[in-house]
Amino acid sequence: MEELHRRFGDRVEFFVVYIREAHPTDEWQVESNERDGILFEQPTSLEARNEIAQVCSLELKLAIPTLVDDMENSTDLKYYALPDRLYLIARDGRVAYRGGPGPFGFVATELEHAIEDYLTASTPDQVATAQR
């Protein structure tokens, strides 16, 4: 994703949208999270969710700006984004590309092709916004 951001960032806005924890320690934890030290409880406040999002962004060394879903999980519910998913959203708000559910459906090359196709078919005022 960082490479796509570097390549298309002058024509496409990229955002990581941090939604609720997929595998919190107080719910359904997975071995890979335990092995990698990704150990967070499900946040119960927006402040806690913001803190976890900041830790994740720093640990992953993301240059892509990180947005945080509200405590009602509005983004997750609207886009069915859990645990992770790639989207290309056109300026008019329509979904131009929707990847499969992660982690297996999280295929950056598919998003890359969708961005290329969209930019080729779009006029400059129709530049898209890419979201995770």
JSON list of C-alpha atoms in Angstrom, two decimals:
[
{"chain": "A", "resi": 1, "resn": "MET", "atom": "CA", "xyz": [0.00, 0.00, 0.00]},
{"chain": "A", "resi": 2, "resn": "GLU", "atom": "CA", "xyz": [2.85, 2.37, 0.77]},
{"chain": "A", "resi": 3, "resn": "GLU", "atom": "CA", "xyz": [4.22, 1.81, -2.74]},
{"chain": "A", "resi": 4, "resn": "LEU", "atom": "CA", "xyz": [0.80, 2.58, -4.26]},
{"chain": "A", "resi": 5, "resn": "HIS", "atom": "CA", "xyz": [0.64, 5.70, -2.11]},
{"chain": "A", "resi": 6, "resn": "ARG", "atom": "CA", "xyz": [4.05, 6.82, -3.40]},
{"chain": "A", "resi": 7, "resn": "ARG", "atom": "CA", "xyz": [3.12, 6.02, -6.99]},
{"chain": "A", "resi": 8, "resn": "PHE", "atom": "CA", "xyz": [-0.39, 7.49, -7.15]},
{"chain": "A", "resi": 9, "resn": "GLY", "atom": "CA", "xyz": [-0.45, 9.87, -4.16]},
{"chain": "A", "resi": 10, "resn": "ASP", "atom": "CA", "xyz": [-0.31, 12.96, -6.36]},
{"chain": "A", "resi": 11, "resn": "ARG", "atom": "CA", "xyz": [-3.55, 11.90, -8.10]},
{"chain": "A", "resi": 12, "resn": "VAL", "atom": "CA", "xyz": [-5.36, 9.76, -5.53]},
{"chain": "A", "resi": 13, "resn": "GLU", "atom": "CA", "xyz": [-5.96, 10.37, -1.83]},
{"chain": "A", "resi": 14, "resn": "PHE", "atom": "CA", "xyz": [-5.13, 7.38, 0.35]},
{"chain": "A", "resi": 15, "resn": "PHE", "atom": "CA", "xyz": [-6.42, 6.74, 3.85]},
{"chain": "A", "resi": 16, "resn": "VAL", "atom": "CA", "xyz": [-6.23, 3.91, 6.31]},
{"chain": "A", "resi": 17, "resn": "VAL", "atom": "CA", "xyz": [-9.48, 3.75, 8.24]},
{"chain": "A", "resi": 18, "resn": "TYR", "atom": "CA", "xyz": [-8.96, 2.13, 11.61]},
{"chain": "A", "resi": 19, "resn": "ILE", "atom": "CA", "xyz": [-12.12, 0.23, 12.56]},
{"chain": "A", "resi": 20, "resn": "ARG", "atom": "CA", "xyz": [-12.85, -1.94, 15.57]},
{"chain": "A", "resi": 21, "resn": "GLU", "atom": "CA", "xyz": [-10.34, -4.60, 16.59]},
{"chain": "A", "resi": 22, "resn": "ALA", "atom": "CA", "xyz": [-10.79, -7.83, 14.63]},
{"chain": "A", "resi": 23, "resn": "HIS", "atom": "CA", "xyz": [-9.02, -10.01, 17.21]},
{"chain": "A", "resi": 24, "resn": "PRO", "atom": "CA", "xyz": [-8.97, -8.28, 20.59]},
{"chain": "A", "resi": 25, "resn": "THR", "atom": "CA", "xyz": [-7.55, -10.06, 23.63]},
{"chain": "A", "resi": 26, "resn": "ASP", "atom": "CA", "xyz": [-10.89, -9.84, 25.45]},
{"chain": "A", "resi": 27, "resn": "GLU", "atom": "CA", "xyz": [-12.77, -11.51, 22.58]},
{"chain": "A", "resi": 28, "resn": "TRP", "atom": "CA", "xyz": [-11.34, -13.73, 19.84]},
{"chain": "A", "resi": 29, "resn": "GLN", "atom": "CA", "xyz": [-7.53, -13.65, 19.79]},
{"chain": "A", "resi": 30, "resn": "VAL", "atom": "CA", "xyz": [-5.50, -15.48, 17.14]},
{"chain": "A", "resi": 31, "resn": "GLU", "atom": "CA", "xyz": [-2.08, -17.13, 17.46]},
{"chain": "A", "resi": 32, "resn": "SER", "atom": "CA", "xyz": [-0.41, -14.83, 14.93]},
{"chain": "A", "resi": 33, "resn": "ASN", "atom": "CA", "xyz": [-1.39, -11.76, 16.98]},
{"chain": "A", "resi": 34, "resn": "GLU", "atom": "CA", "xyz": [-0.03, -13.37, 20.13]},
{"chain": "A", "resi": 35, "resn": "ARG", "atom": "CA", "xyz": [3.20, -14.33, 18.35]},
{"chain": "A", "resi": 36, "resn": "ASP", "atom": "CA", "xyz": [3.60, -10.80, 16.91]},
{"chain": "A", "resi": 37, "resn": "GLY", "atom": "CA", "xyz": [2.67, -9.05, 20.16]},
{"chain": "A", "resi": 38, "resn": "ILE", "atom": "CA", "xyz": [-0.49, -7.45, 18.74]},
{"chain": "A", "resi": 39, "resn": "LEU", "atom": "CA", "xyz": [-2.40, -7.54, 22.00]},
{"chain": "A", "resi": 40, "resn": "PHE", "atom": "CA", "xyz": [-5.19, -5.02, 22.45]},
{"chain": "A", "resi": 41, "resn": "GLU", "atom": "CA", "xyz": [-8.54, -5.22, 24.20]},
{"chain": "A", "resi": 42, "resn": "GLN", "atom": "CA", "xyz": [-11.55, -4.01, 22.25]},
{"chain": "A", "resi": 43, "resn": "PRO", "atom": "CA", "xyz": [-11.53, -0.25, 22.94]},
{"chain": "A", "resi": 44, "resn": "THR", "atom": "CA", "xyz": [-14.58, 1.05, 24.75]},
{"chain": "A", "resi": 45, "resn": "SER", "atom": "CA", "xyz": [-13.97, 4.74, 24.08]},
{"chain": "A", "resi": 46, "resn": "LEU", "atom": "CA", "xyz": [-12.99, 6.81, 21.09]},
{"chain": "A", "resi": 47, "resn": "GLU", "atom": "CA", "xyz": [-9.90, 7.96, 23.00]},
{"chain": "A", "resi": 48, "resn": "ALA", "atom": "CA", "xyz": [-8.75, 4.34, 23.43]},
{"chain": "A", "resi": 49, "resn": "ARG", "atom": "CA", "xyz": [-9.51, 3.55, 19.79]},
{"chain": "A", "resi": 50, "resn": "ASN", "atom": "CA", "xyz": [-7.46, 6.60, 18.72]},
{"chain": "A", "resi": 51, "resn": "GLU", "atom": "CA", "xyz": [-4.54, 5.47, 20.88]},
{"chain": "A", "resi": 52, "resn": "ILE", "atom": "CA", "xyz": [-4.52, 1.98, 19.37]},
{"chain": "A", "resi": 53, "resn": "ALA", "atom": "CA", "xyz": [-4.78, 3.40, 15.85]},
{"chain": "A", "resi": 54, "resn": "GLN", "atom": "CA", "xyz": [-1.80, 5.65, 16.55]},
{"chain": "A", "resi": 55, "resn": "VAL", "atom": "CA", "xyz": [0.26, 2.72, 17.87]},
{"chain": "A", "resi": 56, "resn": "CYS", "atom": "CA", "xyz": [-0.61, 0.65, 14.79]},
{"chain": "A", "resi": 57, "resn": "SER", "atom": "CA", "xyz": [0.24, 3.51, 12.44]},
{"chain": "A", "resi": 58, "resn": "LEU", "atom": "CA", "xyz": [3.59, 4.09, 14.14]},
{"chain": "A", "resi": 59, "resn": "GLU", "atom": "CA", "xyz": [4.48, 0.39, 14.36]},
{"chain": "A", "resi": 60, "resn": "LEU", "atom": "CA", "xyz": [3.67, -0.12, 10.68]},
{"chain": "A", "resi": 61, "resn": "LYS", "atom": "CA", "xyz": [5.52, 3.11, 9.79]},
{"chain": "A", "resi": 62, "resn": "LEU", "atom": "CA", "xyz": [2.60, 4.29, 7.68]},
{"chain": "A", "resi": 63, "resn": "ALA", "atom": "CA", "xyz": [2.96, 7.41, 5.58]},
{"chain": "A", "resi": 64, "resn": "ILE", "atom": "CA", "xyz": [-0.71, 7.04, 4.62]},
{"chain": "A", "resi": 65, "resn": "PRO", "atom": "CA", "xyz": [-2.93, 9.16, 6.89]},
{"chain": "A", "resi": 66, "resn": "THR", "atom": "CA", "xyz": [-4.97, 7.14, 9.39]},
{"chain": "A", "resi": 67, "resn": "LEU", "atom": "CA", "xyz": [-8.61, 7.97, 10.10]},
{"chain": "A", "resi": 68, "resn": "VAL", "atom": "CA", "xyz": [-10.52, 6.38, 12.98]},
{"chain": "A", "resi": 69, "resn": "ASP", "atom": "CA", "xyz": [-14.04, 4.98, 12.75]},
{"chain": "A", "resi": 70, "resn": "ASP", "atom": "CA", "xyz": [-16.52, 6.20, 15.36]},
{"chain": "A", "resi": 71, "resn": "MET", "atom": "CA", "xyz": [-17.63, 4.04, 18.29]},
{"chain": "A", "resi": 72, "resn": "GLU", "atom": "CA", "xyz": [-20.85, 3.16, 16.44]},
{"chain": "A", "resi": 73, "resn": "ASN", "atom": "CA", "xyz": [-18.62, 1.55, 13.76]},
{"chain": "A", "resi": 74, "resn": "SER", "atom": "CA", "xyz": [-20.36, 3.56, 11.04]},
{"chain": "A", "resi": 75, "resn": "THR", "atom": "CA", "xyz": [-17.65, 3.03, 8.41]},
{"chain": "A", "resi": 76, "resn": "ASP", "atom": "CA", "xyz": [-17.32, -0.66, 9.15]},
{"chain": "A", "resi": 77, "resn": "LEU", "atom": "CA", "xyz": [-21.08, -1.17, 8.96]},
{"chain": "A", "resi": 78, "resn": "LYS", "atom": "CA", "xyz": [-21.49, 0.89, 5.80]},
{"chain": "A", "resi": 79, "resn": "TYR", "atom": "CA", "xyz": [-18.61, -0.70, 3.90]},
{"chain": "A", "resi": 80, "resn": "TYR", "atom": "CA", "xyz": [-18.42, -4.09, 5.64]},
{"chain": "A", "resi": 81, "resn": "ALA", "atom": "CA", "xyz": [-14.73, -3.51, 6.20]},
{"chain": "A", "resi": 82, "resn": "LEU", "atom": "CA", "xyz": [-13.84, -5.99, 8.98]},
{"chain": "A", "resi": 83, "resn": "PRO", "atom": "CA", "xyz": [-11.14, -7.23, 9.32]},
{"chain": "A", "resi": 84, "resn": "ASP", "atom": "CA", "xyz": [-9.61, -5.29, 6.44]},
{"chain": "A", "resi": 85, "resn": "ARG", "atom": "CA", "xyz": [-10.62, -4.46, 2.92]},
{"chain": "A", "resi": 86, "resn": "LEU", "atom": "CA", "xyz": [-9.47, -2.24, 0.07]},
{"chain": "A", "resi": 87, "resn": "TYR", "atom": "CA", "xyz": [-11.75, 0.29, -1.59]},
{"chain": "A", "resi": 88, "resn": "LEU", "atom": "CA", "xyz": [-11.48, 2.86, -4.32]},
{"chain": "A", "resi": 89, "resn": "ILE", "atom": "CA", "xyz": [-14.12, 5.53, -3.82]},
{"chain": "A", "resi": 90, "resn": "ALA", "atom": "CA", "xyz": [-14.85, 7.92, -6.69]},
{"chain": "A", "resi": 91, "resn": "ARG", "atom": "CA", "xyz": [-15.33, 11.63, -6.05]},
{"chain": "A", "resi": 92, "resn": "ASP", "atom": "CA", "xyz": [-19.05, 11.16, -6.64]},
{"chain": "A", "resi": 93, "resn": "GLY", "atom": "CA", "xyz": [-19.11, 8.72, -3.71]},
{"chain": "A", "resi": 94, "resn": "ARG", "atom": "CA", "xyz": [-19.67, 5.53, -5.65]},
{"chain": "A", "resi": 95, "resn": "VAL", "atom": "CA", "xyz": [-17.51, 2.49, -4.99]},
{"chain": "A", "resi": 96, "resn": "ALA", "atom": "CA", "xyz": [-15.22, 2.13, -8.00]},
{"chain": "A", "resi": 97, "resn": "TYR", "atom": "CA", "xyz": [-13.45, -0.96, -6.58]},
{"chain": "A", "resi": 98, "resn": "ARG", "atom": "CA", "xyz": [-14.11, -3.23, -3.61]},
{"chain": "A", "resi": 99, "resn": "GLY", "atom": "CA", "xyz": [-11.57, -5.86, -2.67]},
{"chain": "A", "resi": 100, "resn": "GLY", "atom": "CA", "xyz": [-12.35, -9.12, -0.94]},
{"chain": "A", "resi": 101, "resn": "PRO", "atom": "CA", "xyz": [-12.33, -9.45, 2.83]},
{"chain": "A", "resi": 102, "resn": "GLY", "atom": "CA", "xyz": [-8.89, -9.61, 4.38]},
{"chain": "A", "resi": 103, "resn": "PRO", "atom": "CA", "xyz": [-6.47, -10.90, 4.95]},
{"chain": "A", "resi": 104, "resn": "PHE", "atom": "CA", "xyz": [-6.70, -13.11, 1.84]},
{"chain": "A", "resi": 105, "resn": "GLY", "atom": "CA", "xyz": [-8.80, -10.64, -0.16]},
{"chain": "A", "resi": 106, "resn": "PHE", "atom": "CA", "xyz": [-6.40, -7.79, 0.62]},
{"chain": "A", "resi": 107, "resn": "VAL", "atom": "CA", "xyz": [-4.62, -7.78, -2.77]},
{"chain": "A", "resi": 108, "resn": "ALA", "atom": "CA", "xyz": [-2.80, -4.52, -3.45]},
{"chain": "A", "resi": 109, "resn": "THR", "atom": "CA", "xyz": [-2.18, -5.39, -7.11]},
{"chain": "A", "resi": 110, "resn": "GLU", "atom": "CA", "xyz": [-5.95, -5.54, -7.70]},
{"chain": "A", "resi": 111, "resn": "LEU", "atom": "CA", "xyz": [-6.31, -2.06, -6.24]},
{"chain": "A", "resi": 112, "resn": "GLU", "atom": "CA", "xyz": [-3.38, -0.90, -8.36]},
{"chain": "A", "resi": 113, "resn": "HIS", "atom": "CA", "xyz": [-5.14, -2.07, -11.53]},
{"chain": "A", "resi": 114, "resn": "ALA", "atom": "CA", "xyz": [-8.41, -0.49, -10.40]},
{"chain": "A", "resi": 115, "resn": "ILE", "atom": "CA", "xyz": [-6.64, 2.84, -9.80]},
{"chain": "A", "resi": 116, "resn": "GLU", "atom": "CA", "xyz": [-4.93, 2.70, -13.19]},
{"chain": "A", "resi": 117, "resn": "ASP", "atom": "CA", "xyz": [-8.23, 1.89, -14.94]},
{"chain": "A", "resi": 118, "resn": "TYR", "atom": "CA", "xyz": [-10.07, 4.61, -13.05]},
{"chain": "A", "resi": 119, "resn": "LEU", "atom": "CA", "xyz": [-7.46, 7.27, -13.75]},
{"chain": "A", "resi": 120, "resn": "THR", "atom": "CA", "xyz": [-7.35, 6.33, -17.43]},
{"chain": "A", "resi": 121, "resn": "ALA", "atom": "CA", "xyz": [-11.14, 6.57, -17.71]},
{"chain": "A", "resi": 122, "resn": "SER", "atom": "CA", "xyz": [-11.56, 9.67, -15.52]},
{"chain": "A", "resi": 123, "resn": "THR", "atom": "CA", "xyz": [-11.21, 13.34, -16.15]},
{"chain": "A", "resi": 124, "resn": "PRO", "atom": "CA", "xyz": [-8.98, 15.31, -13.75]},
{"chain": "A", "resi": 125, "resn": "ASP", "atom": "CA", "xyz": [-11.97, 16.45, -11.69]},
{"chain": "A", "resi": 126, "resn": "GLN", "atom": "CA", "xyz": [-13.01, 12.84, -11.07]},
{"chain": "A", "resi": 127, "resn": "VAL", "atom": "CA", "xyz": [-9.87, 11.82, -9.18]},
{"chain": "A", "resi": 128, "resn": "ALA", "atom": "CA", "xyz": [-10.66, 9.01, -6.74]},
{"chain": "A", "resi": 129, "resn": "THR", "atom": "CA", "xyz": [-10.08, 8.49, -3.07]},
{"chain": "A", "resi": 130, "resn": "ALA", "atom": "CA", "xyz": [-8.58, 5.16, -2.06]},
{"chain": "A", "resi": 131, "resn": "GLN", "atom": "CA", "xyz": [-9.62, 3.76, 1.32]},
{"chain": "A", "resi": 132, "resn": "ARG", "atom": "CA", "xyz": [-8.74, 0.57, 3.43]}
]
